[in-house]
Amino acid sequence: MAKGVLTHNVADVDVDKWLSFKDERAASIGQMMGGTTMEVAADGSKAVAVSCESENVGVALAAVASPSHELQAQFEKHGVLPPFGAYVAG
């Protein structure tokens, strides 16, 4: 099982709004990857991270690299601002 972490900034919404969509985002990412956790930067910036463990972290990496129309709409609703940072541990 590999652990993946995707990082990005939150656009013109505050981090609390981004966190308010946690369940919706977890359901969407969960379909690709399994369980997830959401983290926010301790420095008060708009940097956030989504962590998950999966047999195939590449599925999520491919999805954010070339998002479907549905995923892109979710990014916009949640204030997700690319680019994404990606970290994988085996």
Short mmCIF file of N, CA and C in Angstrom, two decimals:
data_model
loop_
_atom_site.label_atom_id
_atom_site.label_comp_id
_atom_site.label_asym_id
_atom_site.label_seq_id
_atom_site.Cartn_x
_atom_site.Cartn_y
_atom_site.Cartn_z
N MET A 1 0.85 -1.17 0.00
CA MET A 1 0.00 0.00 0.00
C MET A 1 0.90 1.23 0.00
N ALA A 2 0.59 2.18 -0.86
CA ALA A 2 1.37 3.41 -0.95
C ALA A 2 0.57 4.57 -0.37
N LYS A 3 1.28 5.53 0.17
CA LYS A 3 0.64 6.75 0.67
C LYS A 3 0.91 7.86 -0.33
N GLY A 4 -0.12 8.61 -0.65
CA GLY A 4 0.01 9.74 -1.56
C GLY A 4 -0.46 11.00 -0.89
N VAL A 5 0.19 12.11 -1.20
CA VAL A 5 -0.20 13.42 -0.69
C VAL A 5 -0.23 14.37 -1.87
N LEU A 6 -1.37 15.02 -2.08
CA LEU A 6 -1.52 16.04 -3.10
C LEU A 6 -1.66 17.38 -2.40
N THR A 7 -0.87 18.35 -2.82
CA THR A 7 -0.94 19.68 -2.22
C THR A 7 -1.37 20.69 -3.28
N HIS A 8 -1.99 21.75 -2.81
CA HIS A 8 -2.37 22.85 -3.69
C HIS A 8 -2.74 24.03 -2.82
N ASN A 9 -3.02 25.14 -3.43
CA ASN A 9 -3.50 26.31 -2.71
C ASN A 9 -5.00 26.43 -2.90
N VAL A 10 -5.62 27.19 -2.02
CA VAL A 10 -7.04 27.49 -2.12
C VAL A 10 -7.15 28.89 -2.70
N ALA A 11 -7.99 29.04 -3.69
CA ALA A 11 -8.12 30.32 -4.42
C ALA A 11 -8.82 31.37 -3.58
N ASP A 12 -9.80 32.00 -4.15
CA ASP A 12 -10.45 33.16 -3.54
C ASP A 12 -11.44 32.81 -2.44
N VAL A 13 -11.37 31.61 -1.93
CA VAL A 13 -12.22 31.22 -0.81
C VAL A 13 -11.30 31.00 0.39
N ASP A 14 -11.87 31.04 1.57
CA ASP A 14 -11.03 30.79 2.72
C ASP A 14 -10.89 29.30 2.97
N VAL A 15 -9.94 28.96 3.79
CA VAL A 15 -9.65 27.55 4.06
C VAL A 15 -10.83 26.88 4.77
N ASP A 16 -11.56 27.63 5.60
CA ASP A 16 -12.73 27.05 6.26
C ASP A 16 -13.77 26.60 5.24
N LYS A 17 -13.94 27.37 4.17
CA LYS A 17 -14.89 26.96 3.13
C LYS A 17 -14.38 25.69 2.46
N TRP A 18 -13.07 25.62 2.16
CA TRP A 18 -12.48 24.42 1.56
C TRP A 18 -12.75 23.22 2.47
N LEU A 19 -12.55 23.40 3.77
CA LEU A 19 -12.78 22.32 4.72
C LEU A 19 -14.25 21.92 4.78
N SER A 20 -15.15 22.86 4.52
CA SER A 20 -16.58 22.55 4.59
C SER A 20 -16.99 21.53 3.53
N PHE A 21 -16.20 21.38 2.48
CA PHE A 21 -16.49 20.41 1.44
C PHE A 21 -15.74 19.09 1.66
N LYS A 22 -15.22 18.89 2.85
CA LYS A 22 -14.40 17.72 3.15
C LYS A 22 -15.11 16.40 2.80
N ASP A 23 -16.36 16.25 3.21
CA ASP A 23 -17.07 14.99 2.95
C ASP A 23 -17.28 14.76 1.46
N GLU A 24 -17.63 15.82 0.74
CA GLU A 24 -17.82 15.70 -0.72
C GLU A 24 -16.52 15.33 -1.41
N ARG A 25 -15.43 15.98 -1.00
CA ARG A 25 -14.13 15.70 -1.60
C ARG A 25 -13.67 14.29 -1.24
N ALA A 26 -13.88 13.88 0.00
CA ALA A 26 -13.48 12.53 0.42
C ALA A 26 -14.23 11.47 -0.36
N ALA A 27 -15.52 11.70 -0.64
CA ALA A 27 -16.30 10.74 -1.42
C ALA A 27 -15.76 10.65 -2.85
N SER A 28 -15.44 11.78 -3.43
CA SER A 28 -14.93 11.81 -4.80
C SER A 28 -13.56 11.14 -4.89
N ILE A 29 -12.67 11.53 -4.00
CA ILE A 29 -11.32 10.95 -4.00
C ILE A 29 -11.38 9.49 -3.57
N GLY A 30 -12.28 9.19 -2.64
CA GLY A 30 -12.43 7.82 -2.17
C GLY A 30 -12.77 6.85 -3.28
N GLN A 31 -13.51 7.30 -4.29
CA GLN A 31 -13.82 6.45 -5.42
C GLN A 31 -12.55 6.07 -6.18
N MET A 32 -11.58 6.99 -6.22
CA MET A 32 -10.33 6.73 -6.93
C MET A 32 -9.31 6.02 -6.05
N MET A 33 -9.30 6.36 -4.77
CA MET A 33 -8.16 5.98 -3.95
C MET A 33 -8.48 5.24 -2.66
N GLY A 34 -9.62 5.42 -2.09
CA GLY A 34 -9.86 4.90 -0.76
C GLY A 34 -9.91 6.04 0.24
N GLY A 35 -9.62 5.76 1.50
CA GLY A 35 -9.72 6.75 2.56
C GLY A 35 -8.79 7.93 2.39
N THR A 36 -9.23 9.08 2.87
CA THR A 36 -8.45 10.30 2.74
C THR A 36 -8.46 11.10 4.03
N THR A 37 -7.48 11.97 4.17
CA THR A 37 -7.48 12.98 5.23
C THR A 37 -7.17 14.32 4.57
N MET A 38 -7.64 15.39 5.20
CA MET A 38 -7.41 16.74 4.69
C MET A 38 -6.60 17.51 5.72
N GLU A 39 -5.59 18.22 5.25
CA GLU A 39 -4.74 19.00 6.13
C GLU A 39 -4.64 20.43 5.62
N VAL A 40 -4.44 21.36 6.55
CA VAL A 40 -4.22 22.76 6.19
C VAL A 40 -2.88 23.20 6.76
N ALA A 41 -2.28 24.20 6.11
CA ALA A 41 -0.97 24.69 6.55
C ALA A 41 -1.08 25.32 7.93
N ALA A 42 -0.10 25.04 8.77
CA ALA A 42 -0.08 25.58 10.13
C ALA A 42 0.24 27.08 10.14
N ASP A 43 0.79 27.59 9.04
CA ASP A 43 1.20 28.99 9.02
C ASP A 43 0.06 29.95 8.66
N GLY A 44 -1.15 29.43 8.47
CA GLY A 44 -2.28 30.28 8.16
C GLY A 44 -2.41 30.65 6.69
N SER A 45 -1.52 30.10 5.86
CA SER A 45 -1.61 30.38 4.42
C SER A 45 -2.77 29.59 3.83
N LYS A 46 -2.95 29.70 2.54
CA LYS A 46 -4.02 28.98 1.86
C LYS A 46 -3.51 27.68 1.24
N ALA A 47 -2.43 27.14 1.78
CA ALA A 47 -1.88 25.86 1.32
C ALA A 47 -2.60 24.73 2.05
N VAL A 48 -3.01 23.71 1.28
CA VAL A 48 -3.73 22.57 1.83
C VAL A 48 -3.18 21.28 1.24
N ALA A 49 -3.55 20.16 1.84
CA ALA A 49 -3.09 18.86 1.35
C ALA A 49 -4.20 17.83 1.55
N VAL A 50 -4.21 16.87 0.66
CA VAL A 50 -5.11 15.72 0.75
C VAL A 50 -4.21 14.48 0.76
N SER A 51 -4.34 13.67 1.80
CA SER A 51 -3.54 12.45 1.93
C SER A 51 -4.43 11.23 1.78
N CYS A 52 -3.87 10.18 1.22
CA CYS A 52 -4.62 8.93 1.08
C CYS A 52 -3.65 7.77 0.99
N GLU A 53 -4.18 6.58 1.24
CA GLU A 53 -3.42 5.36 1.07
C GLU A 53 -4.14 4.51 0.05
N SER A 54 -3.39 3.93 -0.87
CA SER A 54 -4.00 3.19 -1.95
C SER A 54 -3.02 2.20 -2.55
N GLU A 55 -3.56 1.22 -3.22
CA GLU A 55 -2.73 0.30 -4.00
C GLU A 55 -2.23 0.97 -5.26
N ASN A 56 -2.97 2.00 -5.74
CA ASN A 56 -2.62 2.65 -7.00
C ASN A 56 -2.77 4.16 -6.89
N VAL A 57 -1.78 4.82 -6.30
CA VAL A 57 -1.78 6.27 -6.15
C VAL A 57 -1.80 6.95 -7.52
N GLY A 58 -1.28 6.29 -8.53
CA GLY A 58 -1.23 6.85 -9.87
C GLY A 58 -2.59 7.23 -10.42
N VAL A 59 -3.66 6.58 -9.96
CA VAL A 59 -5.01 6.90 -10.41
C VAL A 59 -5.35 8.35 -10.05
N ALA A 60 -5.09 8.74 -8.82
CA ALA A 60 -5.38 10.12 -8.39
C ALA A 60 -4.46 11.11 -9.08
N LEU A 61 -3.20 10.74 -9.24
CA LEU A 61 -2.26 11.64 -9.92
C LEU A 61 -2.71 11.90 -11.35
N ALA A 62 -3.16 10.87 -12.03
CA ALA A 62 -3.65 11.03 -13.40
C ALA A 62 -4.92 11.86 -13.44
N ALA A 63 -5.79 11.68 -12.46
CA ALA A 63 -7.06 12.42 -12.43
C ALA A 63 -6.84 13.92 -12.26
N VAL A 64 -5.91 14.32 -11.39
CA VAL A 64 -5.68 15.76 -11.21
C VAL A 64 -4.84 16.34 -12.33
N ALA A 65 -4.05 15.52 -12.99
CA ALA A 65 -3.25 16.01 -14.11
C ALA A 65 -4.13 16.34 -15.32
N SER A 66 -5.21 15.57 -15.48
CA SER A 66 -6.13 15.77 -16.58
C SER A 66 -7.55 15.54 -16.07
N PRO A 67 -8.09 16.51 -15.30
CA PRO A 67 -9.38 16.29 -14.65
C PRO A 67 -10.55 16.20 -15.63
N SER A 68 -11.50 15.36 -15.28
CA SER A 68 -12.76 15.28 -16.03
C SER A 68 -13.52 16.59 -15.82
N HIS A 69 -14.56 16.80 -16.60
CA HIS A 69 -15.38 18.02 -16.44
C HIS A 69 -15.99 18.06 -15.04
N GLU A 70 -16.43 16.92 -14.54
CA GLU A 70 -17.03 16.85 -13.21
C GLU A 70 -16.00 17.19 -12.13
N LEU A 71 -14.80 16.65 -12.24
CA LEU A 71 -13.77 16.93 -11.26
C LEU A 71 -13.33 18.39 -11.34
N GLN A 72 -13.22 18.93 -12.54
CA GLN A 72 -12.86 20.34 -12.70
C GLN A 72 -13.91 21.24 -12.05
N ALA A 73 -15.19 20.90 -12.21
CA ALA A 73 -16.26 21.68 -11.59
C ALA A 73 -16.15 21.63 -10.07
N GLN A 74 -15.79 20.46 -9.54
CA GLN A 74 -15.61 20.32 -8.10
C GLN A 74 -14.41 21.16 -7.63
N PHE A 75 -13.32 21.15 -8.40
CA PHE A 75 -12.17 21.99 -8.07
C PHE A 75 -12.61 23.45 -7.92
N GLU A 76 -13.37 23.94 -8.89
CA GLU A 76 -13.80 25.33 -8.88
C GLU A 76 -14.71 25.62 -7.68
N LYS A 77 -15.65 24.73 -7.40
CA LYS A 77 -16.57 24.90 -6.28
C LYS A 77 -15.83 24.94 -4.95
N HIS A 78 -14.79 24.11 -4.81
CA HIS A 78 -14.05 24.00 -3.56
C HIS A 78 -12.92 25.02 -3.45
N GLY A 79 -12.66 25.76 -4.52
CA GLY A 79 -11.58 26.74 -4.49
C GLY A 79 -10.21 26.16 -4.72
N VAL A 80 -10.14 24.97 -5.31
CA VAL A 80 -8.85 24.31 -5.58
C VAL A 80 -8.11 25.09 -6.65
N LEU A 81 -6.88 25.42 -6.35
CA LEU A 81 -6.05 26.20 -7.28
C LEU A 81 -4.81 25.41 -7.67
N PRO A 82 -4.78 24.86 -8.90
CA PRO A 82 -3.56 24.19 -9.37
C PRO A 82 -2.43 25.20 -9.47
N PRO A 83 -1.19 24.78 -9.51
CA PRO A 83 -0.74 23.41 -9.73
C PRO A 83 -0.77 22.59 -8.45
N PHE A 84 -0.69 21.29 -8.63
CA PHE A 84 -0.66 20.35 -7.54
C PHE A 84 0.77 19.91 -7.28
N GLY A 85 1.09 19.74 -6.03
CA GLY A 85 2.32 19.05 -5.66
C GLY A 85 1.92 17.62 -5.36
N ALA A 86 2.75 16.68 -5.69
CA ALA A 86 2.42 15.27 -5.44
C ALA A 86 3.60 14.59 -4.76
N TYR A 87 3.29 13.86 -3.71
CA TYR A 87 4.29 13.11 -2.97
C TYR A 87 3.78 11.69 -2.79
N VAL A 88 4.63 10.72 -3.01
CA VAL A 88 4.24 9.32 -2.90
C VAL A 88 5.28 8.58 -2.07
N ALA A 89 4.81 7.79 -1.12
CA ALA A 89 5.69 6.93 -0.33
C ALA A 89 5.22 5.49 -0.49
N GLY A 90 6.13 4.60 -0.80
CA GLY A 90 5.74 3.20 -0.99
C GLY A 90 5.71 2.43 0.28
#
